Short mmCIF file of C-alpha atoms and ligand atoms in Angstrom, two decimals:
data_model
loop_
_atom_site.label_atom_id
_atom_site.label_comp_id
_atom_site.label_asym_id
_atom_site.label_seq_id
_atom_site.Cartn_x
_atom_site.Cartn_y
_atom_site.Cartn_z
CA MET A 1 13.58 -3.92 56.52
CA LYS A 2 15.08 -1.25 57.24
CA LEU A 3 18.18 -1.32 55.42
CA LYS A 4 16.33 -1.85 52.27
CA LYS A 5 14.71 1.29 53.04
CA LEU A 6 17.63 3.13 53.40
CA ALA A 7 18.89 0.75 49.61
CA LYS A 8 15.24 2.39 48.48
CA VAL A 9 16.32 5.95 49.89
CA ALA A 10 19.59 5.75 48.61
CA VAL A 11 19.06 4.54 44.70
CA LEU A 12 16.42 7.51 44.51
CA ALA A 13 19.06 10.38 45.42
CA ALA A 14 21.59 8.47 43.38
CA ALA A 15 18.45 9.00 40.34
CA GLY A 16 17.63 12.15 42.01
CA LEU A 17 21.76 12.92 41.11
CA MET A 18 21.82 12.70 37.68
CA VAL A 19 18.63 14.23 36.81
CA ALA A 20 19.05 17.06 38.99
CA SER A 21 22.99 17.86 37.21
CA SER A 22 21.42 17.19 33.55
CA LEU A 23 19.46 19.75 35.10
CA THR A 24 21.54 21.98 35.59
CA ALA A 25 22.58 21.46 32.02
CA CYS A 26 18.92 22.62 30.21
CA SER A 27 18.69 25.41 32.89
CA SER A 28 22.07 26.83 32.35
CA SER A 29 21.32 29.25 29.45
CA GLY A 30 18.68 31.45 28.81
CA ASP A 31 18.55 31.55 25.26
CA ARG A 32 15.43 31.16 23.29
CA GLY A 33 14.83 27.48 22.20
CA GLY A 34 16.72 25.44 20.08
CA SER A 35 12.82 25.15 17.84
CA SER A 36 10.58 27.44 16.56
CA SER A 37 7.54 26.60 17.72
CA ASP A 38 9.67 26.04 20.88
CA SER A 39 8.64 29.47 21.67
CA LYS A 40 4.78 28.87 21.84
CA LEU A 41 5.11 26.21 24.45
CA LYS A 42 3.27 27.51 28.10
CA LYS A 43 2.46 25.73 30.70
CA GLY A 44 -0.90 24.17 31.53
CA ASP A 45 -0.55 23.68 27.48
CA LEU A 46 -1.77 20.04 25.95
CA ILE A 47 1.31 17.61 25.69
CA GLY A 48 0.94 14.11 23.03
CA ILE A 49 2.74 11.16 23.61
CA SER A 50 3.15 8.62 21.16
CA MET A 51 4.55 5.20 22.70
CA PRO A 52 4.41 1.92 20.39
CA THR A 53 3.13 -0.25 21.51
CA LYS A 54 1.43 -1.42 25.47
CA ALA A 55 2.45 -5.70 24.45
CA ASP A 56 6.64 -5.06 25.71
CA GLN A 57 6.18 -3.77 29.24
CA ARG A 58 8.35 -1.47 29.45
CA TRP A 59 6.27 1.19 27.15
CA ASN A 60 3.29 0.86 29.53
CA VAL A 61 5.80 2.17 32.07
CA ASP A 62 6.66 4.81 29.65
CA GLY A 63 3.80 6.44 29.30
CA ALA A 64 2.31 6.05 32.60
CA ASN A 65 5.98 8.00 34.24
CA LEU A 66 5.24 10.96 31.35
CA VAL A 67 1.88 11.50 32.46
CA LYS A 68 2.66 12.05 35.80
CA GLU A 69 6.10 14.02 35.85
CA LEU A 70 4.45 16.40 32.97
CA LYS A 71 0.88 16.95 34.65
CA ASP A 72 3.29 17.27 37.92
CA ALA A 73 5.38 20.22 36.23
CA GLY A 74 1.47 22.36 35.36
CA PHE A 75 1.14 20.21 32.41
CA LYS A 76 -2.41 18.36 31.05
CA THR A 77 -1.15 15.21 28.68
CA LYS A 78 -3.06 13.00 26.41
CA LEU A 79 -1.38 8.94 25.65
CA ALA A 80 -1.87 7.26 22.25
CA TYR A 81 -0.48 3.41 21.51
CA ALA A 82 0.49 2.82 18.09
CA ASN A 83 0.34 -1.17 18.47
CA ASN A 84 3.39 -0.98 17.08
CA SER A 85 1.61 0.17 12.62
CA THR A 86 3.33 2.99 11.43
CA SER A 87 -0.24 3.85 9.67
CA GLN A 88 -1.52 4.37 13.48
CA GLN A 89 1.30 6.37 15.36
CA SER A 90 1.40 8.66 12.28
CA THR A 91 -2.85 8.70 13.06
CA ASP A 92 -1.71 8.73 17.03
CA ILE A 93 0.19 12.16 16.14
CA ASN A 94 -2.64 13.67 13.84
CA ASN A 95 -4.56 13.00 17.07
CA LEU A 96 -2.81 14.49 19.39
CA VAL A 97 -1.95 17.76 17.08
CA SER A 98 -4.89 18.83 16.48
CA ALA A 99 -6.99 18.23 20.05
CA GLY A 100 -4.29 21.29 20.79
CA ALA A 101 -1.36 19.02 21.47
CA LYS A 102 1.96 22.07 21.69
CA ALA A 103 4.54 19.69 21.75
CA VAL A 104 4.35 15.96 20.89
CA VAL A 105 7.35 13.13 22.46
CA VAL A 106 6.66 9.67 20.16
CA ALA A 107 8.51 6.46 20.26
CA SER A 108 8.96 5.36 17.14
CA VAL A 109 7.46 2.83 15.90
CA ASP A 110 9.76 3.39 13.04
CA GLY A 111 12.39 5.76 13.26
CA THR A 112 11.76 6.55 9.09
CA ALA A 113 8.31 6.48 9.17
CA VAL A 114 6.98 8.17 11.47
CA GLY A 115 8.41 11.47 8.90
CA PRO A 116 5.25 12.79 7.80
CA ALA A 117 3.67 12.70 11.08
CA VAL A 118 6.20 14.20 13.17
CA LYS A 119 7.54 17.35 10.35
CA GLN A 120 2.81 17.78 9.90
CA ALA A 121 2.80 17.84 13.59
CA GLU A 122 6.12 20.98 13.74
CA ASP A 123 4.85 22.74 11.11
CA SER A 124 1.62 22.94 13.32
CA GLY A 125 4.16 24.90 15.31
CA ALA A 126 4.78 21.12 18.00
CA THR A 127 7.75 20.87 19.26
CA VAL A 128 8.53 17.20 19.02
CA ILE A 129 11.06 14.75 21.29
CA ALA A 130 12.69 11.59 20.33
CA TYR A 131 12.09 9.38 23.02
CA ASP A 132 14.24 6.78 23.57
CA ARG A 133 14.74 5.94 19.99
CA LEU A 134 15.95 8.86 17.51
CA ILE A 135 12.96 9.39 14.18
CA MET A 136 15.38 9.80 11.67
CA ASN A 137 16.47 11.70 8.12
CA THR A 138 14.36 14.97 9.43
CA GLU A 139 14.49 17.91 10.30
CA SER A 140 11.14 17.88 12.36
CA VAL A 141 12.83 16.74 15.13
CA ASP A 142 14.24 19.19 18.61
CA TYR A 143 15.56 17.24 21.03
CA TYR A 144 16.07 12.63 21.63
CA VAL A 145 16.14 11.81 25.56
CA THR A 146 17.95 8.62 25.10
CA PHE A 147 20.42 5.74 27.07
CA GLN A 148 23.56 4.94 26.11
CA LEU A 149 22.97 3.00 22.90
CA GLU A 150 26.52 1.79 22.95
CA ARG A 151 26.19 0.20 26.99
CA THR A 152 23.47 -2.65 26.48
CA GLY A 153 26.09 -4.27 23.50
CA ILE A 154 28.69 -3.59 25.54
CA LEU A 155 27.15 -4.82 29.47
CA GLU A 156 25.00 -7.89 27.37
CA ALA A 157 29.34 -8.95 25.31
CA ASN A 158 30.81 -8.22 28.69
CA THR A 159 28.39 -11.24 30.09
CA ILE A 160 29.36 -13.39 27.94
CA ILE A 161 33.30 -13.17 27.34
CA ASP A 162 33.21 -14.27 31.62
CA LYS A 163 30.20 -16.65 31.63
CA LEU A 164 32.35 -17.61 28.63
CA ASP A 165 36.03 -17.41 30.23
CA LEU A 166 37.53 -15.78 27.01
CA LYS A 167 40.05 -13.93 28.13
CA ASN A 168 41.66 -17.28 29.74
CA GLY A 169 41.32 -19.04 26.20
CA GLY A 170 37.83 -20.41 26.66
CA GLY A 171 36.92 -22.10 23.63
CA LYS A 172 40.06 -22.53 22.22
CA THR A 173 40.56 -25.67 21.74
CA THR A 174 37.03 -26.76 20.79
CA PRO A 175 35.51 -23.44 19.28
CA TYR A 176 31.72 -22.75 22.25
CA ASN A 177 29.18 -22.05 19.93
CA ILE A 178 27.11 -19.35 20.35
CA ALA A 179 23.46 -17.14 18.39
CA LEU A 180 23.19 -13.71 18.18
CA PHE A 181 20.01 -11.49 17.23
CA ALA A 182 20.05 -7.90 16.64
CA GLY A 183 17.46 -5.88 17.40
CA SER A 184 14.24 -4.65 14.64
CA ASP A 185 15.17 -3.43 11.35
CA ASP A 186 12.86 -0.24 11.87
CA ASP A 187 15.21 0.45 15.39
CA ASN A 188 17.80 3.03 14.91
CA ASN A 189 19.13 1.73 18.81
CA ALA A 190 19.35 -1.99 17.13
CA PRO A 191 22.92 -0.82 15.05
CA TYR A 192 24.36 0.08 18.20
CA PHE A 193 23.36 -1.80 21.14
CA PHE A 194 25.06 -4.84 18.61
CA LYS A 195 27.97 -2.75 17.51
CA GLY A 196 28.55 -2.55 21.53
CA ALA A 197 28.44 -6.25 21.64
CA TRP A 198 30.13 -7.21 18.48
CA ASP A 199 33.41 -5.06 18.71
CA LEU A 200 33.74 -7.01 21.99
CA LEU A 201 32.94 -10.79 20.23
CA LYS A 202 34.17 -9.82 17.11
CA PRO A 203 38.06 -10.60 18.20
CA TYR A 204 37.38 -14.08 19.67
CA PHE A 205 35.59 -15.10 15.79
CA GLU A 206 38.96 -13.96 14.55
CA SER A 207 39.81 -16.64 17.37
CA GLY A 208 38.27 -19.15 16.76
CA GLN A 209 37.52 -19.65 19.80
CA LEU A 210 33.71 -18.78 19.02
CA VAL A 211 31.50 -20.29 16.34
CA ASP A 212 27.91 -19.21 14.83
CA PRO A 213 26.68 -22.65 13.55
CA SER A 214 24.71 -20.67 11.62
CA GLY A 215 26.74 -19.11 9.74
CA LEU A 216 25.02 -16.22 9.95
CA VAL A 217 27.79 -14.31 11.55
CA THR A 218 31.33 -15.21 11.43
CA LYS A 219 34.88 -13.28 12.42
CA ASP A 220 33.93 -11.11 8.61
CA THR A 221 31.09 -9.98 9.96
CA THR A 222 30.80 -6.71 10.07
CA ASN A 223 28.81 -3.42 12.65
CA ALA A 224 27.14 -3.27 9.30
CA ASP A 225 26.13 -6.64 8.63
CA TRP A 226 24.07 -6.14 11.37
CA LYS A 227 20.49 -6.23 9.62
CA LYS A 228 21.46 -9.84 8.99
CA ILE A 229 20.31 -11.29 12.05
CA SER A 230 17.45 -9.08 12.68
CA VAL A 231 14.30 -9.75 14.60
CA HIS A 232 12.02 -7.58 13.04
CA ALA A 233 9.67 -5.57 15.48
CA TRP A 234 11.86 -6.34 17.99
CA ASP A 235 9.06 -10.09 17.83
CA GLN A 236 9.44 -12.94 20.33
CA ASN A 237 7.52 -15.74 17.25
CA GLN A 238 9.62 -14.19 15.40
CA ALA A 239 12.88 -14.64 17.36
CA GLN A 240 11.85 -17.74 17.95
CA LYS A 241 11.74 -18.69 14.68
CA GLN A 242 15.46 -17.53 13.44
CA MET A 243 16.21 -20.15 16.51
CA ASP A 244 14.64 -23.04 15.58
CA ALA A 245 17.05 -22.40 11.95
CA VAL A 246 19.63 -21.87 14.00
CA MET A 247 19.15 -25.34 15.95
CA THR A 248 17.86 -27.04 13.06
CA LYS A 249 22.17 -26.10 12.13
CA LEU A 250 23.26 -26.78 15.72
CA GLY A 251 22.19 -30.20 15.45
CA ASP A 252 23.17 -32.06 18.93
CA GLN A 253 26.37 -29.94 19.23
CA PRO A 254 26.53 -27.97 22.76
CA LEU A 255 25.53 -24.39 22.70
CA ALA A 256 27.30 -21.79 25.40
CA ALA A 257 25.69 -18.52 24.93
CA VAL A 258 22.68 -16.16 22.96
CA LEU A 259 23.77 -12.79 22.70
CA SER A 260 19.81 -11.38 23.09
CA PRO A 261 19.22 -8.20 22.96
CA TYR A 262 15.77 -7.90 24.74
CA ASP A 263 13.94 -9.82 26.57
CA ALA A 264 11.18 -10.81 25.12
CA ILE A 265 14.05 -11.66 21.76
CA SER A 266 15.50 -14.42 24.57
CA LEU A 267 12.36 -15.80 25.52
CA GLY A 268 11.78 -16.99 22.46
CA VAL A 269 14.47 -18.08 21.97
CA MET A 270 14.43 -19.83 25.44
CA LYS A 271 11.15 -21.30 23.93
CA SER A 272 13.14 -22.71 21.16
CA ILE A 273 16.00 -24.13 23.03
CA LYS A 274 13.60 -26.57 24.23
CA SER A 275 11.60 -27.78 21.71
CA ALA A 276 14.58 -28.40 19.90
CA ARG A 277 16.70 -29.73 22.58
CA PRO A 278 14.80 -31.26 25.66
CA ASP A 279 17.90 -32.64 27.08
CA MET A 280 20.28 -28.61 27.96
CA THR A 281 18.33 -27.98 31.08
CA PRO A 282 18.30 -24.21 32.49
CA SER A 283 20.11 -26.33 35.70
CA ILE A 284 22.80 -27.22 34.39
CA ALA A 285 24.29 -24.20 33.53
CA PHE A 286 26.60 -23.95 30.44
CA ASP A 287 30.63 -23.97 32.87
CA ALA A 288 33.20 -22.90 30.66
CA LYS A 289 35.15 -26.63 33.29
CA ASN A 290 32.61 -28.75 31.72
CA PRO A 291 32.42 -26.83 28.19
CA THR A 292 31.61 -30.34 26.21
CA ASN A 293 28.43 -30.87 28.36
CA LYS A 294 24.87 -31.09 26.05
CA SER A 295 22.33 -30.04 28.55
CA ALA A 296 24.21 -26.92 29.06
CA TRP A 297 22.28 -24.25 29.41
CA PRO A 298 23.26 -21.14 27.40
CA VAL A 299 24.49 -18.08 29.02
CA ILE A 300 21.83 -15.89 28.05
CA THR A 301 21.29 -11.69 28.11
CA GLY A 302 18.74 -9.71 27.59
CA GLN A 303 17.14 -5.97 28.06
CA ASP A 304 14.73 -4.44 29.72
CA GLY A 305 14.02 -5.74 33.20
CA MET A 306 10.50 -7.42 32.44
CA ASP A 307 9.19 -9.86 34.98
CA ILE A 308 10.07 -12.60 32.11
CA ALA A 309 13.36 -11.99 32.37
CA ILE A 310 13.13 -12.05 35.93
CA THR A 311 11.60 -14.85 36.74
CA ASN A 312 13.34 -16.99 34.17
CA ILE A 313 17.46 -14.41 35.82
CA TYR A 314 15.85 -16.00 39.22
CA TYR A 315 15.91 -19.27 38.15
CA GLY A 316 19.19 -19.23 35.51
CA ALA A 317 17.57 -19.78 32.55
CA GLN A 318 18.50 -16.19 31.88
CA ALA A 319 21.43 -14.00 33.00
CA GLN A 320 21.38 -11.17 32.64
CA THR A 321 19.26 -7.95 31.84
CA VAL A 322 19.91 -4.48 31.00
CA PHE A 323 17.21 -2.30 32.99
CA LYS A 324 16.79 1.05 32.13
CA ASP A 325 15.66 3.19 34.34
CA VAL A 326 12.61 4.67 31.70
CA SER A 327 11.57 7.35 35.04
CA LEU A 328 14.87 8.81 34.00
CA LEU A 329 13.69 9.74 30.81
CA ALA A 330 9.87 11.32 31.52
CA LYS A 331 12.14 13.46 34.13
CA GLN A 332 14.77 14.91 31.31
CA THR A 333 11.91 15.23 29.08
CA THR A 334 10.06 16.48 31.04
CA SER A 335 12.26 18.94 32.02
CA ILE A 336 13.23 19.71 28.30
CA LEU A 337 9.68 20.92 27.83
CA LYS A 338 9.67 22.77 31.62
CA ASP A 339 12.74 25.20 29.49
CA ILE A 340 10.93 26.03 27.19
CA ALA A 341 7.79 27.47 29.00
CA ASP A 342 10.62 29.60 31.41
CA GLY A 343 12.07 30.44 27.78
CA LYS A 344 15.11 29.03 28.12
CA SER A 345 16.92 26.24 25.53
CA PRO A 346 17.55 22.86 27.36
CA LYS A 347 21.06 22.44 26.50
CA SER A 348 22.28 19.16 26.61
CA THR A 349 25.66 18.37 27.29
CA ASP A 350 26.11 15.01 25.81
CA ASP A 351 26.67 15.27 21.75
CA PRO A 352 24.29 15.50 19.47
CA MET A 353 23.22 12.69 17.22
CA ASN A 354 23.00 12.70 13.58
CA ASN A 355 19.36 11.19 12.31
CA GLY A 356 20.85 11.83 8.54
CA ASN A 357 19.45 15.16 8.49
CA LYS A 358 20.58 16.74 11.84
CA ASP A 359 22.65 16.88 14.67
CA VAL A 360 20.19 16.09 17.51
CA PRO A 361 20.58 17.55 20.85
CA THR A 362 20.66 14.58 22.88
CA TRP A 363 20.16 13.46 25.99
CA LEU A 364 22.57 10.32 27.34
CA MET A 365 20.40 8.04 30.24
CA GLU A 366 22.40 5.73 31.67
CA SER A 367 22.05 1.42 32.46
CA VAL A 368 22.39 -0.43 34.48
CA GLU A 369 22.75 -4.87 34.26
CA LEU A 370 20.61 -7.09 36.83
CA VAL A 371 21.81 -10.21 37.79
CA LYS A 372 21.36 -12.44 40.74
CA ASN A 373 24.10 -12.45 42.26
CA PRO A 374 25.94 -8.47 42.65
CA THR A 375 29.77 -8.49 41.61
CA GLY A 376 31.48 -5.43 41.08
CA GLU A 377 29.32 -2.81 39.16
CA GLN A 378 26.93 -5.38 38.21
CA LYS A 379 23.11 -5.33 40.23
CA ASP A 380 21.43 -7.18 41.31
CA LEU A 381 17.55 -8.07 40.31
CA HIS A 382 15.87 -6.63 43.06
CA PHE A 383 17.06 -3.12 41.86
CA VAL A 384 13.46 -2.74 39.36
CA ALA A 385 11.19 -2.72 42.49
CA ASP A 386 13.92 -0.49 44.19
CA THR A 387 13.96 2.23 41.32
CA GLY A 388 9.60 1.81 40.88
CA PHE A 389 9.83 -0.22 37.54
CA ILE A 390 8.45 -2.84 39.42
CA THR A 391 5.69 -2.82 42.75
CA GLU A 392 7.52 -5.04 45.49
CA GLU A 393 4.57 -7.09 44.88
CA GLN A 394 5.40 -7.64 41.63
CA TYR A 395 8.70 -9.15 42.45
CA GLN A 396 7.82 -10.45 44.89
CA LYS A 397 5.37 -12.32 42.07
CA ASP A 398 7.88 -12.27 39.60
CA ILE A 399 10.84 -14.35 41.77
CA ALA A 400 7.84 -16.85 42.87
CA ALA A 401 6.50 -17.98 39.35
CA PRO A 402 7.05 -21.43 38.15
CA ILE A 403 10.31 -21.07 36.05
CA ILE A 404 9.11 -20.23 32.25
CA GLU A 405 8.04 -23.78 29.98
C1 BGC B 501 14.82 0.62 23.21
C2 BGC B 501 14.90 -1.82 23.70
C3 BGC B 501 13.48 -2.25 23.90
C4 BGC B 501 12.86 -1.86 22.05
C5 BGC B 501 11.92 -3.56 22.37
C6 BGC B 501 14.25 -0.52 21.90
O1 BGC B 501 13.89 1.27 21.08
O2 BGC B 501 15.34 0.75 23.42
O3 BGC B 501 14.41 -0.63 25.59
O4 BGC B 501 13.74 -4.52 24.36
O5 BGC B 501 13.12 -1.19 21.63
O6 BGC B 501 10.89 -2.17 22.85
#
């Protein structure tokens, strides 16, 4: 009991340190704000928050965290969810500004489609913060807070490389089958996630150790080809359909791994595998020492630390998830807005990101990999509860839940 409490304190302290260092970076200058609209923001003003959808677990946590942090800092808040609709999000942003928002924090449904709405927001004097997803091809975005993007793909690919023992020649005798997925075609994060993974996996396609039975990915695939395997709107059902096509091509061969950039995509993938190949079972994990076992369950990756992923990792159906402690994003967003209200210019030590029109000042947080048994820098599943992403009670429910059918 005591130990658990201590661990929690240590995690919170580490998170606090990260934010504290960013805060120092932000407050280091007494310049006027970066955007012409910044100077109008005051403590007590209304901040509009536009989130993409309630359907994904993380955006609910993001919205709640932002409301809490901003209120604690003395701002008023209004939170809107766009039901993954680009037109709804534009309406939401317009409504937030009409309600008096002096800043809007936007996690876009579609990074380009949201351009005109944020332009209107900025024209009416609001500061625009792109939250998690960059707003593309417009001047009307002042700041960007997100996680190190390629890191997601790097962590996922390394799990696959380790479990398939690729560095020691796994797949040299008979190539290992792997299916690959990328995120939504309208999300600027998706190509970065893919690049992080593909830079590491491509050499094993070149050496012939990995092969994609669908033929969509080959040794000639480049990072620019990610849309060939993207899953529009990060949609689970769409992922399942795409995986059905891979399973048809796979036939009765073994499947070693699936690169999935998001837990709900992983779930669609698992449902497809279960219906196409009922002989495959999570109780027999893919084993590089016995790679021809057709009943072995593939190494499947994910992202976000969703409840469903916690359950599936606990029971061996998913190998890992890349977990983003989104409270760090809410704290960083709040720190930017506080700086502006205090007449300071928010400053980041990270490189800005270009959105096609301008270099947007950017703050990058660090994600962690969650696995069942911690080794090296990987962390145990309980970390989601330690960070407050889910409650202890929910965590206990997740690991007690029957494996997903
Ligand atoms: C986020 C991921 C999330 C995905 C689907 C991306 O933009 O960065 O954390 O898994 O959207 O919601």
